[in-house]
Amino acid sequence: AQSVAQPEDQVNVAEGNPLTVKCTYSVSGNPYLFWYVQYPNRGLQFLLKYITGDNLVKGSYGFEAEFNKSQTSFHLKKPSALVSDSALYFCAVRDSARQLTFGSGTQLTVLP
Amino acid sequence: DSGVTQTPKHLITATGQRVTLRCSPRSGDLSVYWYQQSLDQGLQFLIQYYNGEERAKGNILERFSAQQFPDLHSELNLSSLELGDSALYFCASSVVQENTEAFFGQGTRLTVV
């Protein structure tokens, strides 16, 4: 069965500093990996995805993610955090058209 | 706007009652997913439909059921409601390929009192 782990419930970072939100996955076959963001009282918004090819994927709002097959990781990154990036971030994996499985989420707080 | 519409946005009902949540997917999307988000259990996959047929089932209680209609909208039926069913219920839709992202609605906040 496929699974996703987000080892940090909470990540705090100062505005202007780089941020990383961690994600590891377990899946049979080729992994299709996704990052979503959720603002309070809103639905999940798609940020970026890894399907194949370049291990560094660029997405919306300046976010990028690095796929590492040997470490089965897909960490979300941003070079310079903004206060407005504060939100709940979810990593997800899909395998062979099965359901999209989400991690437990990481609350990112960017401190001014 | 994701293009996925969920109604109602808020629902307050009593224990033991039955409610129906509705979802209209994005135009052209054949797959619909239902998720439950509660404070203590995160985002839990409930069920997936593809073009009217059940495709995958997750942690969905027997008191819950869903269906997808010929026009591709979907309904999630929750019955014999308990206090613990209070949560945000999200619908998402996608095209059929596994390498495509799903788009989420704004959710229905269900409060059982």
Tab-separated table of C-alpha atoms in Angstrom:
chain	number	residue	atom	x	y	z
A	1	ALA	CA	0.000	0.000	0.000
A	2	GLN	CA	1.226	3.479	-0.736
A	3	SER	CA	1.926	5.919	2.062
A	4	VAL	CA	3.299	9.382	2.698
A	5	ALA	CA	5.041	10.678	5.794
A	6	GLN	CA	5.500	14.288	6.802
A	7	PRO	CA	7.723	14.020	9.849
A	8	GLU	CA	7.207	17.589	11.082
A	9	ASP	CA	3.836	18.774	12.344
A	10	GLN	CA	5.110	22.339	12.563
A	11	VAL	CA	7.845	24.287	10.818
A	12	ASN	CA	8.745	27.825	11.830
A	13	VAL	CA	10.977	30.022	9.718
A	14	ALA	CA	11.841	33.712	9.675
A	15	GLU	CA	10.690	35.812	6.757
A	16	GLY	CA	13.342	35.987	4.074
A	17	ASN	CA	14.982	32.741	5.124
A	18	PRO	CA	14.828	29.570	3.030
A	19	LEU	CA	12.213	27.020	4.010
A	20	THR	CA	11.980	23.256	3.666
A	21	VAL	CA	8.967	21.080	4.356
A	22	LYS	CA	9.843	17.401	4.392
A	23	CYS	CA	8.048	14.481	2.784
A	24	THR	CA	8.942	10.841	2.318
A	25	TYR	CA	6.891	8.293	0.442
A	26	SER	CA	6.415	4.594	-0.083
A	27	VAL	CA	4.859	3.287	-3.266
A	28	SER	CA	5.185	0.367	-5.618
A	29	GLY	CA	5.954	1.322	-9.167
A	30	ASN	CA	6.531	4.830	-10.415
A	31	PRO	CA	5.624	7.515	-7.903
A	32	TYR	CA	3.523	10.466	-8.866
A	33	LEU	CA	4.090	13.063	-6.163
A	34	PHE	CA	2.207	16.249	-5.372
A	35	TRP	CA	2.284	19.188	-2.987
A	36	TYR	CA	-0.823	21.066	-1.931
A	37	VAL	CA	-1.348	24.087	0.300
A	38	GLN	CA	-4.374	24.804	2.470
A	39	TYR	CA	-5.188	28.221	3.854
A	40	PRO	CA	-7.636	28.516	6.792
A	41	ASN	CA	-11.198	27.558	5.898
A	42	ARG	CA	-10.235	26.882	2.292
A	43	GLY	CA	-9.838	23.859	0.083
A	44	LEU	CA	-6.503	22.434	-0.939
A	45	GLN	CA	-4.668	24.225	-3.734
A	46	PHE	CA	-2.284	22.409	-6.020
A	47	LEU	CA	1.314	23.700	-5.870
A	48	LEU	CA	3.425	21.342	-7.952
A	49	LYS	CA	3.960	17.757	-9.015
A	50	TYR	CA	6.684	15.315	-9.960
A	51	ILE	CA	5.931	12.858	-12.722
A	52	THR	CA	9.236	12.074	-14.376
A	53	GLY	CA	12.365	13.782	-15.612
A	54	ASP	CA	14.164	16.594	-13.826
A	55	ASN	CA	14.417	15.963	-10.099
A	56	LEU	CA	13.867	19.642	-9.300
A	57	VAL	CA	10.294	20.663	-9.946
A	58	LYS	CA	9.150	24.268	-9.957
A	59	GLY	CA	5.648	25.257	-9.019
A	60	SER	CA	3.378	28.101	-8.009
A	61	TYR	CA	4.282	31.059	-5.754
A	62	GLY	CA	8.026	30.440	-6.032
A	63	PHE	CA	7.914	26.974	-4.506
A	64	GLU	CA	9.979	24.080	-5.772
A	65	ALA	CA	10.450	20.485	-4.728
A	66	GLU	CA	13.320	18.068	-4.996
A	67	PHE	CA	12.663	14.449	-5.832
A	68	ASN	CA	15.200	11.986	-4.465
A	69	LYS	CA	14.537	8.418	-5.530
A	70	SER	CA	17.212	6.798	-3.369
A	71	GLN	CA	15.908	8.508	-0.243
A	72	THR	CA	12.251	8.249	-1.370
A	73	SER	CA	11.813	11.897	-0.518
A	74	PHE	CA	10.067	14.847	-2.099
A	75	HIS	CA	10.874	17.901	0.011
A	76	LEU	CA	9.192	21.236	-0.643
A	77	LYS	CA	11.452	24.272	-0.712
A	78	LYS	CA	11.412	27.996	-1.196
A	79	PRO	CA	14.520	30.194	-1.261
A	80	SER	CA	12.967	33.127	0.604
A	81	ALA	CA	9.887	32.692	2.779
A	82	LEU	CA	7.049	35.210	2.980
A	83	VAL	CA	4.637	35.724	5.868
A	84	SER	CA	1.857	34.974	3.392
A	85	ASP	CA	3.308	31.476	2.891
A	86	SER	CA	2.044	30.559	6.355
A	87	ALA	CA	-0.411	27.724	5.790
A	88	LEU	CA	-0.896	23.969	6.041
A	89	TYR	CA	1.086	21.985	3.489
A	90	PHE	CA	0.263	18.479	2.331
A	91	CYS	CA	2.371	16.029	0.372
A	92	ALA	CA	0.544	13.362	-1.621
A	93	VAL	CA	1.351	10.314	-3.724
A	94	ARG	CA	-0.584	8.503	-6.407
A	95	ASP	CA	0.237	5.124	-7.863
A	96	SER	CA	-1.361	3.534	-10.925
A	97	ALA	CA	-4.553	5.607	-10.837
A	98	ARG	CA	-5.338	4.616	-7.286
A	99	GLN	CA	-6.482	7.109	-4.719
A	100	LEU	CA	-4.429	10.153	-3.902
A	101	THR	CA	-2.898	9.455	-0.501
A	102	PHE	CA	-1.998	12.443	1.642
A	103	GLY	CA	0.485	12.953	4.415
A	104	SER	CA	-0.626	14.283	7.780
A	105	GLY	CA	0.229	17.843	6.876
A	106	THR	CA	2.819	20.343	8.082
A	107	GLN	CA	1.839	23.697	9.505
A	108	LEU	CA	4.265	26.305	8.201
A	109	THR	CA	4.559	29.545	10.114
A	110	VAL	CA	6.670	32.327	8.676
A	111	LEU	CA	7.602	34.831	11.348
A	112	PRO	CA	7.953	38.514	10.422
B	1	ASP	CA	-11.414	29.039	-8.250
B	2	SER	CA	-10.664	25.345	-8.780
B	3	GLY	CA	-13.801	24.678	-10.809
B	4	VAL	CA	-15.051	22.110	-8.295
B	5	THR	CA	-18.276	23.150	-6.575
B	6	GLN	CA	-19.469	21.784	-3.273
B	7	THR	CA	-22.776	22.488	-1.602
B	8	PRO	CA	-23.701	23.344	1.025
B	9	LYS	CA	-20.743	25.205	2.505
B	10	HIS	CA	-21.974	24.711	6.058
B	11	LEU	CA	-24.328	22.193	7.585
B	12	ILE	CA	-25.478	21.864	11.168
B	13	THR	CA	-27.537	18.851	12.101
B	14	ALA	CA	-28.439	16.700	15.066
B	15	THR	CA	-27.121	13.281	16.006
B	16	GLY	CA	-28.946	10.445	14.317
B	17	GLN	CA	-29.854	12.486	11.277
B	18	ARG	CA	-28.949	11.957	7.630
B	19	VAL	CA	-27.383	14.506	5.287
B	20	THR	CA	-26.341	14.657	1.659
B	21	LEU	CA	-23.310	16.553	0.427
B	22	ARG	CA	-23.093	17.434	-3.221
B	23	CYS	CA	-20.125	17.892	-5.530
B	24	SER	CA	-19.897	19.095	-9.121
B	25	PRO	CA	-16.521	18.255	-10.656
B	26	ARG	CA	-14.540	20.375	-13.075
B	27	SER	CA	-15.748	20.226	-16.616
B	28	GLY	CA	-14.250	17.167	-18.304
B	29	ASP	CA	-13.083	15.430	-15.128
B	30	LEU	CA	-14.380	11.890	-14.840
B	31	SER	CA	-12.904	11.035	-11.432
B	32	VAL	CA	-14.353	12.293	-8.182
B	33	TYR	CA	-12.803	11.778	-4.750
B	34	TRP	CA	-14.229	12.377	-1.305
B	35	TYR	CA	-12.085	13.201	1.704
B	36	GLN	CA	-12.797	13.867	5.351
B	37	GLN	CA	-10.644	16.322	7.247
B	38	SER	CA	-10.881	16.388	11.002
B	39	LEU	CA	-8.554	17.963	13.523
B	40	ASP	CA	-7.297	14.713	14.978
B	41	GLN	CA	-7.161	12.534	11.867
B	42	GLY	CA	-5.905	14.767	9.113
B	43	LEU	CA	-7.092	14.260	5.546
B	44	GLN	CA	-8.694	10.831	5.180
B	45	PHE	CA	-9.579	9.365	1.810
B	46	LEU	CA	-13.133	8.060	1.752
B	47	ILE	CA	-14.017	6.938	-1.750
B	48	GLN	CA	-13.319	7.496	-5.441
B	49	TYR	CA	-15.661	7.274	-8.407
B	50	TYR	CA	-14.744	7.183	-12.043
B	51	ASN	CA	-17.391	7.795	-14.693
B	52	GLY	CA	-20.161	6.538	-12.446
B	53	GLU	CA	-18.386	3.478	-11.082
B	54	GLU	CA	-16.755	3.062	-7.702
B	55	ARG	CA	-12.993	2.949	-8.281
B	56	ALA	CA	-11.398	2.831	-4.855
B	57	LYS	CA	-12.537	2.771	-1.280
B	58	GLY	CA	-10.699	4.103	1.713
B	59	ASN	CA	-11.682	4.528	5.340
B	60	ILE	CA	-15.366	5.035	4.697
B	61	LEU	CA	-17.810	3.999	7.396
B	62	GLU	CA	-20.732	1.738	6.558
B	63	ARG	CA	-23.046	4.586	7.596
B	64	PHE	CA	-21.618	6.599	4.703
B	65	SER	CA	-22.282	6.025	1.036
B	66	ALA	CA	-21.652	7.840	-2.198
B	67	GLN	CA	-22.598	7.750	-5.819
B	68	GLN	CA	-21.711	9.469	-9.050
B	69	PHE	CA	-24.501	10.305	-11.444
B	70	PRO	CA	-24.539	10.251	-15.275
B	71	ASP	CA	-23.893	13.999	-15.362
B	72	LEU	CA	-20.785	13.218	-13.238
B	73	HIS	CA	-21.839	15.100	-10.150
B	74	SER	CA	-21.431	13.131	-6.965
B	75	GLU	CA	-23.216	12.928	-3.650
B	76	LEU	CA	-21.929	11.744	-0.301
B	77	ASN	CA	-24.629	10.488	2.033
B	78	LEU	CA	-23.943	10.409	5.755
B	79	SER	CA	-26.486	8.699	7.985
B	80	SER	CA	-27.018	7.993	11.683
B	81	LEU	CA	-24.737	10.917	12.330
B	82	GLU	CA	-22.569	10.998	15.432
B	83	LEU	CA	-20.751	13.870	17.096
B	84	GLY	CA	-17.483	12.456	15.788
B	85	ASP	CA	-18.626	12.886	12.195
B	86	SER	CA	-18.211	16.628	12.561
B	87	ALA	CA	-15.519	17.543	10.046
B	88	LEU	CA	-14.738	19.224	6.769
B	89	TYR	CA	-15.702	17.081	3.808
B	90	PHE	CA	-13.853	17.753	0.583
B	91	CYS	CA	-14.565	16.681	-2.910
B	92	ALA	CA	-11.862	16.636	-5.558
B	93	SER	CA	-11.882	15.833	-9.244
B	94	SER	CA	-9.322	14.924	-11.849
B	95	VAL	CA	-8.958	13.475	-15.298
B	96	VAL	CA	-8.296	9.782	-15.403
B	97	GLN	CA	-4.529	9.697	-15.731
B	98	GLU	CA	-2.606	8.947	-12.555
B	99	ASN	CA	-0.021	11.620	-13.273
B	100	THR	CA	-2.510	14.469	-13.101
B	101	GLU	CA	-3.323	16.535	-10.080
B	102	ALA	CA	-6.701	16.614	-8.420
B	103	PHE	CA	-8.562	19.867	-7.900
B	104	PHE	CA	-10.387	20.448	-4.645
B	105	GLY	CA	-13.628	22.150	-3.800
B	106	GLN	CA	-13.958	24.537	-0.882
B	107	GLY	CA	-15.424	21.841	1.299
B	108	THR	CA	-18.570	21.359	3.364
B	109	ARG	CA	-18.199	21.967	7.062
B	110	LEU	CA	-20.481	19.537	8.874
B	111	THR	CA	-21.289	20.131	12.516
B	112	VAL	CA	-23.222	17.455	14.355
B	113	VAL	CA	-24.795	18.649	17.607
